[in-house]
Amino acid sequence: MSLLIKNGRIVTAGEQYTADIYCEGEQITRIGAKLEAPPKATIVDAKGKYVFPGFIDPHVHVYLPFMGTFAKDTHETASKAALVGGTTTIIEMICQARNEQPLADGFEFSLKKAEGKSACDFTFHQTVSRFDKECEDQLTEIVKKGISSFKIFLAYKGALGITDEELYYTLRLAKKLGVITTAHCENADLVLESQKKLLAEGKTGPEWHYWSRPPRVQAEGVHHLMTFAETHDAHCYVVHTSCEESLQEALAAAARGVHVWTEILVEYLVLDKSYAELPNFEGAKYVMSPPLPDKKNQEVFWNALRQRFVSTVGTDHAPFDFKGQKEMGRGDFTKIPNGIPALEDRVNLLYTHGVAEGRIDLSTFVDCASTQAARLFGLFPRKGTIAVGSDADLVVYDPDYRGKISQKTMLMNVDYSAFEGWPIKGRPHVVTVRGEIAAKDGKFVGTVGRGKLVKRDPTHF
Ligand code: URP
Ligand code: ZN
Ligand code: ZN
């Protein structure tokens, strides 16, 4: 397999220059001017286009049994959608409920689900939904198999959430193993009691979801996590930070020496809580946790991204159909499956609203949508950059493309788009995974099942 990408404007988190990229087999083997290729090589003309490293989504749900139903995508549909949208590696949350199977079985189950089905590369954050000696031993083995990040939930009491005692021992183990712990931070009891109160007052529509978990509920969760992290000097990553209050808690902890990084979601950059207030239950399409924030947070987040106070932009992709799934919560917002599909749209939305609108520059775009996830989660420099020896995961991006997002043309397996009719400026022209062209101008042309588990060593000692 030989691939030559000619005359593109190469953009990494640190550099921008015009050159050719030659890939032999699965890796980049040469970068330079006027490179020659053997006659059998595939040649891509990238003149007038950017060449980015393959994008990495650090927060994706594919197999997700949740709130009495299952997220809609399979690894085939999710990976095709990811690739068409420029994402070449996904990090999926293994989400096994607290009292289900042993953690080791959950890991093997998730691996089997993805292997042979995924067209893009993948890895997992291993959820710790309970903690005891057996879990400790199994987690230690899972880390040896190449999974160097945990996921914990301070929310979803009784289902995925852990107790403070379990939090204490999980972070102690994470520190010992050099594993970074990703965390959903919301105070579970505050959510539960607020939900009960709102429902008792007859406040049952999707617009009340926000009020059951307002910013302080999340900020308290972040504060809580930071206190425990500090105790063990454990490294933590706050997933889906959705409000200024939470960001401030994380930044205050970082300033006193806690090792903490934050993720925001593309949804929080472009949507706000008014979407969950849409009439006729339409707002249910926009119910996720933490809830879409007040619009004033958007400027804070763009500024924080630009200043690199926020490390990554993910999606928390969690697709539930409007019909039959979101509808389960008609008359009771606490039963609306939480989640918004966005895996296919993340890169284009971030480019359109970030780069094209002048809010962030190209290198920041690459850094927060690819490089930082690679660095934090042990994928770098194999993924997340363009360098000799790195995997040939490349996105030749056409900044002049103009189009619209629509459920009718998307590959995510769900019956609505949260961004229906939204214009986009720019999209991937060619996307490669380890040297093979996997997507072209909005079409999947890759190989289902070619995606590999990317093994990761612990780096957070
Ligand atoms: O609403 C969300 N975020 N759904 C997926 C589960 C989670 O909390 O990440
Ligand atoms: Zn979450
Ligand atoms: Zn999630």
Coordinates of C-alpha atoms and ligand atoms in Angstrom, one line a residue:
M1 CA 0.0 0.0 0.0
S2 CA 1.7 3.3 -1.1
L3 CA 0.0 6.7 -0.9
L4 CA 1.3 10.1 -1.9
I5 CA -0.4 13.2 -0.8
K6 CA 0.9 16.1 -2.9
N7 CA 1.2 19.8 -2.2
G8 CA -1.1 20.0 0.8
R9 CA -0.8 22.7 3.5
I10 CA 0.2 20.5 6.4
V11 CA -1.2 21.6 9.8
T12 CA -0.2 20.1 13.1
A13 CA -0.6 21.5 16.6
G14 CA 2.9 23.1 16.3
E15 CA 3.6 23.8 12.6
Q16 CA 2.1 24.8 9.2
Y17 CA 4.0 24.2 6.0
T18 CA 3.4 23.0 2.4
A19 CA 4.9 19.6 1.5
D20 CA 4.2 16.2 0.1
I21 CA 3.5 13.2 2.4
Y22 CA 4.5 9.7 1.4
C23 CA 3.1 6.7 3.2
E24 CA 4.3 3.1 2.7
G25 CA 2.2 0.4 4.4
E26 CA 0.5 1.9 7.4
Q27 CA 2.9 4.6 8.3
I28 CA 4.1 8.0 7.1
T29 CA 7.6 7.3 5.7
R30 CA 8.6 10.6 4.1
I31 CA 7.6 14.3 4.2
G32 CA 9.2 16.7 1.8
A33 CA 9.1 18.7 -1.4
K34 CA 8.5 17.0 -4.8
L35 CA 8.4 13.5 -3.5
E36 CA 8.5 10.6 -6.0
A37 CA 6.2 7.6 -5.7
P38 CA 6.2 4.2 -7.4
P39 CA 3.8 3.8 -10.3
K40 CA 1.4 1.7 -8.2
A41 CA 1.0 4.4 -5.5
T42 CA -2.3 6.1 -5.0
I43 CA -1.9 9.8 -5.5
V44 CA -4.0 12.5 -3.9
D45 CA -3.8 16.1 -5.1
A46 CA -4.1 18.3 -2.0
K47 CA -3.3 21.6 -3.6
G48 CA -5.4 24.3 -2.0
K49 CA -6.4 22.0 0.8
Y50 CA -5.2 21.4 4.4
V51 CA -3.7 18.1 5.5
F52 CA -4.5 17.5 9.2
P53 CA -3.7 14.5 11.4
G54 CA -6.6 12.1 11.7
F55 CA -9.0 13.5 14.3
I56 CA -9.6 11.7 17.6
D57 CA -12.8 11.8 19.5
P58 CA -12.0 11.2 23.2
H59 CA -15.6 10.6 24.3
V60 CA -17.8 8.3 22.3
H61 CA -20.6 5.9 23.2
V62 CA -21.3 3.1 20.7
Y63 CA -22.5 0.1 22.7
L64 CA -24.5 1.9 25.4
P65 CA -27.3 0.2 27.4
F66 CA -28.7 3.2 29.2
M67 CA -31.9 4.4 30.8
G68 CA -33.9 1.4 29.8
T69 CA -32.8 1.3 26.2
F70 CA -29.7 1.1 23.9
A71 CA -27.9 3.7 21.9
K72 CA -28.6 3.2 18.2
D73 CA -25.3 2.9 16.5
T74 CA -23.3 -0.2 15.9
H75 CA -19.5 -0.1 15.5
E76 CA -20.0 -0.3 11.8
T77 CA -22.4 2.7 11.5
A78 CA -20.5 4.7 14.1
S79 CA -17.1 4.2 12.5
K80 CA -18.3 5.0 9.0
A81 CA -19.9 8.2 10.3
A82 CA -16.7 9.0 12.2
L83 CA -14.5 8.6 9.1
V84 CA -16.7 10.6 6.8
G85 CA -16.5 13.4 9.4
G86 CA -12.7 13.2 9.6
T87 CA -12.4 11.2 12.9
T88 CA -10.0 8.3 12.5
T89 CA -9.8 7.1 16.1
I90 CA -12.5 6.9 18.7
I91 CA -12.2 6.4 22.4
E92 CA -15.3 4.6 23.5
M93 CA -16.6 4.5 27.1
I94 CA -17.2 1.0 28.3
C95 CA -20.3 1.5 30.3
Q96 CA -21.3 -1.5 32.2
A97 CA -23.8 -1.0 35.0
R98 CA -22.8 -1.3 38.6
N99 CA -24.3 -4.7 39.3
E100 CA -23.9 -6.3 35.9
Q101 CA -20.9 -8.5 35.0
P102 CA -17.3 -8.5 36.3
L103 CA -15.3 -5.5 34.9
A104 CA -13.0 -7.9 33.0
D105 CA -16.0 -9.4 31.2
G106 CA -17.2 -5.9 30.3
F107 CA -13.9 -5.1 28.7
E108 CA -13.8 -8.4 26.7
F109 CA -17.4 -7.9 25.7
S110 CA -16.7 -4.4 24.4
L111 CA -13.6 -5.5 22.6
K112 CA -15.5 -8.3 20.8
K113 CA -18.3 -5.8 19.8
A114 CA -15.7 -3.5 18.1
E115 CA -13.2 -6.0 16.6
G116 CA -14.0 -7.0 13.1
K117 CA -16.8 -4.4 12.9
S118 CA -15.1 -1.0 13.2
A119 CA -13.7 0.7 10.1
C120 CA -11.8 3.2 12.2
D121 CA -9.2 2.6 15.0
F122 CA -10.5 2.5 18.5
T123 CA -9.6 2.2 22.2
F124 CA -11.6 2.4 25.4
H125 CA -11.9 4.2 28.7
Q126 CA -12.6 1.4 31.2
T127 CA -15.5 2.3 33.4
V128 CA -15.1 1.6 37.1
S129 CA -18.7 1.2 38.2
R130 CA -17.9 -0.4 41.5
F131 CA -14.7 -1.1 43.4
D132 CA -13.5 -4.0 45.5
K133 CA -10.5 -6.3 45.6
E134 CA -11.7 -8.4 42.6
C135 CA -12.2 -5.2 40.6
E136 CA -8.8 -4.0 41.6
D137 CA -7.2 -7.2 40.3
Q138 CA -9.2 -7.1 37.1
L139 CA -8.5 -3.4 36.4
T140 CA -4.8 -4.1 36.8
E141 CA -5.0 -6.8 34.2
I142 CA -7.1 -4.6 31.8
V143 CA -4.4 -1.9 32.0
K144 CA -1.8 -4.5 31.0
K145 CA -3.9 -5.3 27.9
G146 CA -3.4 -1.7 26.7
I147 CA -6.1 0.3 28.3
S148 CA -4.6 3.2 30.2
S149 CA -7.6 5.3 31.2
F150 CA -10.5 4.7 33.6
K151 CA -14.0 6.3 33.5
I152 CA -16.0 7.0 36.6
F153 CA -19.4 8.5 37.1
L154 CA -20.3 10.7 40.1
A155 CA -23.8 10.9 38.6
Y156 CA -26.4 8.2 37.7
K157 CA -26.7 6.9 41.2
G158 CA -27.4 3.2 41.4
A159 CA -26.7 2.5 37.7
L160 CA -23.1 3.7 36.9
G161 CA -22.3 6.0 39.8
I162 CA -19.7 5.1 42.5
T163 CA -19.6 5.9 46.2
D164 CA -17.0 8.2 47.8
E165 CA -15.2 5.2 49.3
E166 CA -15.0 3.6 45.8
L167 CA -13.8 6.9 44.4
Y168 CA -11.0 7.0 47.0
Y169 CA -9.7 3.5 46.1
T170 CA -10.2 3.9 42.3
L171 CA -8.0 7.0 42.3
R172 CA -5.5 5.4 44.6
L173 CA -5.2 2.5 42.1
A174 CA -5.1 4.8 39.1
K175 CA -2.1 6.7 40.6
K176 CA -0.3 3.4 41.3
L177 CA -0.9 2.2 37.7
G178 CA -0.2 5.5 36.0
V179 CA -3.7 5.7 34.6
I180 CA -5.6 8.8 34.0
T181 CA -9.2 8.8 35.3
T182 CA -11.9 10.5 33.2
A183 CA -14.9 11.6 35.2
H184 CA -18.5 12.6 34.8
C185 CA -19.0 15.1 37.5
E186 CA -22.4 15.9 38.8
N187 CA -23.6 15.5 42.4
A188 CA -25.9 12.5 42.1
D189 CA -28.0 13.2 45.2
L190 CA -28.6 16.8 44.2
V191 CA -29.8 15.6 40.8
L192 CA -32.1 13.0 42.2
E193 CA -33.7 15.3 44.8
S194 CA -34.2 18.1 42.3
Q195 CA -35.8 15.7 39.8
K196 CA -38.3 14.6 42.4
K197 CA -39.1 18.2 43.4
L198 CA -39.6 19.3 39.8
L199 CA -41.8 16.4 38.9
A200 CA -43.9 16.9 42.1
E201 CA -44.5 20.5 41.0
G202 CA -45.8 19.2 37.6
K203 CA -42.6 20.3 35.8
T204 CA -42.3 17.3 33.5
G205 CA -41.2 18.6 30.1
P206 CA -37.7 18.4 28.6
E207 CA -37.1 22.1 29.4
W208 CA -36.9 21.1 33.1
H209 CA -34.0 18.7 32.6
Y210 CA -31.6 21.7 32.9
W211 CA -33.1 22.8 36.2
S212 CA -32.6 19.3 37.7
R213 CA -28.8 19.7 37.2
P214 CA -27.9 23.4 37.0
P215 CA -24.2 24.6 36.9
R216 CA -23.5 24.4 40.6
V217 CA -24.5 20.7 40.7
Q218 CA -21.8 20.0 38.2
A219 CA -19.3 22.4 39.7
E220 CA -19.8 20.7 43.1
G221 CA -19.0 17.4 41.3
V222 CA -15.8 18.8 39.9
H223 CA -14.8 20.3 43.3
H224 CA -15.5 16.9 44.9
L225 CA -13.3 15.1 42.3
M226 CA -10.5 17.6 42.7
T227 CA -10.4 17.0 46.5
F228 CA -10.1 13.3 46.1
A229 CA -7.6 13.6 43.2
E230 CA -5.4 15.9 45.3
T231 CA -5.4 13.3 48.2
H232 CA -3.7 10.8 45.9
D233 CA -2.0 13.1 43.5
A234 CA -4.0 11.2 40.9
H235 CA -4.4 12.5 37.3
C236 CA -7.9 13.3 36.3
Y237 CA -9.8 14.5 33.1
V238 CA -13.2 16.1 33.6
V239 CA -15.4 15.0 30.7
H240 CA -18.1 17.2 29.2
T241 CA -17.5 20.3 31.1
S242 CA -20.5 22.4 30.2
C243 CA -20.3 25.6 32.3
E244 CA -18.0 28.3 33.5
E245 CA -18.5 27.3 37.1
S246 CA -17.1 23.9 36.5
L247 CA -14.2 25.1 34.4
Q248 CA -13.3 27.5 37.3
E249 CA -13.2 24.6 39.8
A250 CA -10.9 22.7 37.5
L251 CA -8.6 25.7 36.9
A252 CA -8.5 26.6 40.6
A253 CA -7.4 23.0 41.3
A254 CA -4.8 23.1 38.6
A255 CA -3.5 26.3 40.0
R256 CA -2.9 24.6 43.3
G257 CA -1.1 21.7 41.7
V258 CA -3.8 19.1 40.9
H259 CA -3.2 17.3 37.7
V260 CA -6.4 18.0 35.9
W261 CA -7.5 18.4 32.3
T262 CA -10.8 19.3 30.9
E263 CA -12.9 18.3 27.9
I264 CA -15.8 20.3 26.4
L265 CA -18.2 19.0 23.8
V266 CA -18.8 20.5 20.4
E267 CA -22.5 20.6 21.3
Y268 CA -21.8 23.0 24.2
L269 CA -19.9 25.3 21.8
V270 CA -22.8 25.7 19.4
L271 CA -26.0 24.7 21.1
D272 CA -27.5 26.2 24.3
K273 CA -30.3 25.4 26.7
S274 CA -33.0 27.1 24.5
Y275 CA -32.9 24.1 22.2
A276 CA -34.1 21.8 25.0
E277 CA -37.0 24.3 25.4
L278 CA -38.3 23.8 21.9
P279 CA -42.1 23.1 21.9
N280 CA -44.0 19.9 21.1
F281 CA -41.4 17.8 23.0
E282 CA -38.9 18.6 20.2
G283 CA -36.6 19.7 23.1
A284 CA -36.1 16.1 24.0
K285 CA -33.7 15.8 21.1
Y286 CA -31.4 18.1 23.0
V287 CA -31.6 16.4 26.4
M288 CA -28.2 15.3 27.5
S289 CA -26.2 15.4 30.8
P290 CA -24.8 17.7 31.8
P291 CA -27.5 19.8 30.1
L292 CA -26.9 22.2 27.3
P293 CA -25.8 25.4 29.1
D294 CA -26.9 29.0 29.1
K295 CA -25.6 30.7 25.9
K296 CA -23.3 33.0 27.9
N297 CA -21.0 30.0 28.5
Q298 CA -20.2 29.7 24.8
E299 CA -17.9 32.8 24.7
V300 CA -16.2 31.5 27.9
F301 CA -15.5 28.2 26.2
W302 CA -14.2 29.6 22.9
N303 CA -11.9 31.9 24.9
A304 CA -10.8 29.0 27.1
L305 CA -10.1 26.9 24.0
R306 CA -8.1 29.7 22.4
Q307 CA -6.0 30.1 25.5
R308 CA -5.7 26.3 25.8
F309 CA -7.3 26.2 29.3
V310 CA -9.5 23.5 27.9
S311 CA -7.6 20.5 26.4
T312 CA -10.0 18.7 24.1
V313 CA -13.3 18.9 22.2
G314 CA -15.2 15.7 22.1
T315 CA -18.8 14.7 21.3
D316 CA -20.1 12.3 24.0
H317 CA -21.9 10.9 21.0
A318 CA -24.9 9.0 22.3
P319 CA -27.6 8.5 19.6
F320 CA -31.1 7.7 20.7
D321 CA -34.0 7.9 18.2
F322 CA -36.6 10.6 18.7
K323 CA -39.4 8.1 17.9
G324 CA -39.7 5.4 20.5
Q325 CA -36.6 6.3 22.5
K326 CA -36.6 10.0 23.4
E327 CA -40.4 9.6 23.4
M328 CA -40.1 7.3 26.5
G329 CA -39.8 10.6 28.5
R330 CA -43.1 12.2 27.4
G331 CA -44.7 13.4 30.6
D332 CA -41.5 12.7 32.7
F333 CA -38.2 14.3 31.5
T334 CA -36.2 12.0 33.8
K335 CA -37.0 9.1 31.4
I336 CA -35.7 10.8 28.3
P337 CA -32.6 8.9 27.3
N338 CA -29.7 11.4 27.7
G339 CA -27.5 12.0 24.7
I340 CA -27.0 13.9 21.4
P341 CA -25.5 12.3 18.2
A342 CA -22.5 14.4 16.9
L343 CA -19.7 12.0 16.0
E344 CA -20.0 12.7 12.3
D345 CA -20.3 16.5 12.7
R346 CA -17.7 17.4 15.4
V347 CA -14.8 18.3 13.1
N348 CA -16.9 20.3 10.5
L349 CA -18.8 22.2 13.3
L350 CA -15.6 23.0 15.0
Y351 CA -14.0 24.2 11.8
T352 CA -17.0 26.1 10.7
H353 CA -17.7 27.9 14.0
G354 CA -14.2 28.0 15.3
V355 CA -11.7 28.4 12.4
A356 CA -13.9 29.9 9.7
E357 CA -15.5 32.3 12.1
G358 CA -12.0 33.4 13.4
R359 CA -12.5 32.1 17.0
I360 CA -9.6 29.7 17.0
D361 CA -6.6 29.2 14.7
L362 CA -5.8 26.2 12.7
S363 CA -3.2 24.8 15.1
T364 CA -5.5 25.2 18.1
F365 CA -8.2 23.3 16.0
V366 CA -5.8 20.4 15.4
D367 CA -4.6 20.5 19.0
C368 CA -8.0 20.3 20.7
A369 CA -9.6 17.9 18.2
S370 CA -6.7 15.5 17.8
T371 CA -3.3 16.1 19.4
Q372 CA -4.2 16.7 23.0
A373 CA -6.4 13.6 23.1
A374 CA -3.4 11.6 21.7
R375 CA -1.1 13.1 24.3
L376 CA -3.3 12.6 27.3
F377 CA -4.4 9.1 26.5
G378 CA -1.1 7.6 25.4
L379 CA -1.7 7.6 21.6
F380 CA 1.0 10.1 20.8
P381 CA 3.0 10.2 18.5
R382 CA 1.5 7.2 16.8
K383 CA -1.7 9.3 16.4
G384 CA -2.4 13.0 16.7
T385 CA 0.4 14.4 14.5
I386 CA 1.9 14.2 11.1
A387 CA 5.5 12.9 11.4
V388 CA 7.7 10.2 9.9
G389 CA 6.8 7.0 11.8
S390 CA 3.3 8.1 12.8
D391 CA 0.3 6.1 11.5
A392 CA -0.9 7.4 8.1
D393 CA -4.1 8.7 9.5
L394 CA -4.6 11.9 7.5
V395 CA -7.5 14.2 6.7
V396 CA -7.2 16.2 3.4
Y397 CA -9.6 19.0 4.2
D398 CA -11.4 21.2 1.7
P399 CA -11.9 24.6 3.3
D400 CA -13.9 25.8 0.3
Y401 CA -16.7 23.2 0.5
R402 CA -20.1 24.6 1.4
G403 CA -22.9 22.3 2.4
K404 CA -25.6 21.6 5.0
I405 CA -26.0 19.0 7.7
S406 CA -29.0 16.7 7.3
Q407 CA -30.3 13.5 8.8
K408 CA -31.1 12.3 5.3
T409 CA -27.5 12.2 4.2
M410 CA -25.7 11.4 7.5
L411 CA -24.3 7.9 8.3
M412 CA -25.0 8.0 12.1
N413 CA -27.8 5.5 12.7
V414 CA -30.4 7.8 14.3
D415 CA -33.6 9.3 13.2
Y416 CA -32.8 13.0 13.7
S417 CA -29.9 15.5 13.5
A418 CA -29.5 18.0 16.3
F419 CA -28.1 20.3 13.6
E420 CA -30.6 19.8 10.8
G421 CA -30.1 22.3 8.0
W422 CA -27.1 24.0 9.6
P423 CA -24.6 25.2 7.0
I424 CA -21.0 24.0 7.1
K425 CA -17.9 25.6 5.7
G426 CA -15.4 23.0 4.9
R427 CA -15.4 19.2 5.1
P428 CA -12.9 16.3 4.6
H429 CA -12.1 15.6 1.0
V430 CA -10.0 12.4 1.7
V431 CA -9.6 10.6 5.0
T432 CA -7.0 7.8 5.4
V433 CA -6.6 5.3 8.2
R434 CA -3.2 3.7 8.4
G435 CA -2.6 4.4 4.7
E436 CA -5.9 3.3 3.3
I437 CA -8.4 5.8 1.9
A438 CA -11.5 5.3 4.1
A439 CA -13.7 8.3 3.1
K440 CA -14.0 10.6 0.2
D441 CA -16.2 13.7 -0.2
G442 CA -18.8 12.6 2.3
K443 CA -18.8 8.9 1.2
F444 CA -17.4 5.9 3.1
V445 CA -15.0 4.0 0.9
G446 CA -13.1 2.1 3.5
T447 CA -13.1 -1.4 4.9
V448 CA -15.5 -2.5 7.7
G449 CA -13.6 -4.5 10.2
R450 CA -10.2 -3.0 9.4
G451 CA -10.2 -0.8 12.6
K452 CA -7.8 -2.0 15.3
L453 CA -7.6 -1.6 19.0
V454 CA -4.8 0.8 19.7
K455 CA -3.0 -0.3 22.8
R456 CA -1.9 2.4 25.1
D457 CA 0.7 2.4 27.9
P458 CA 0.2 4.3 31.1
T459 CA 1.9 7.6 31.3
H460 CA 0.3 9.4 34.3
F461 CA 2.6 8.5 37.2
Ligands
URP1 O1 -26.2 12.7 28.1 C1 -25.2 12.0 28.0 N1 -24.1 12.5 28.3 N2 -25.3 10.7 27.7 C2 -24.3 9.7 27.7 C3 -23.9 9.2 29.0 C4 -22.9 10.2 29.7 O2 -23.2 10.8 30.7 O3 -21.8 10.3 29.2
ZN2 ZN -21.3 11.6 31.2
ZN3 ZN -20.5 10.1 27.9

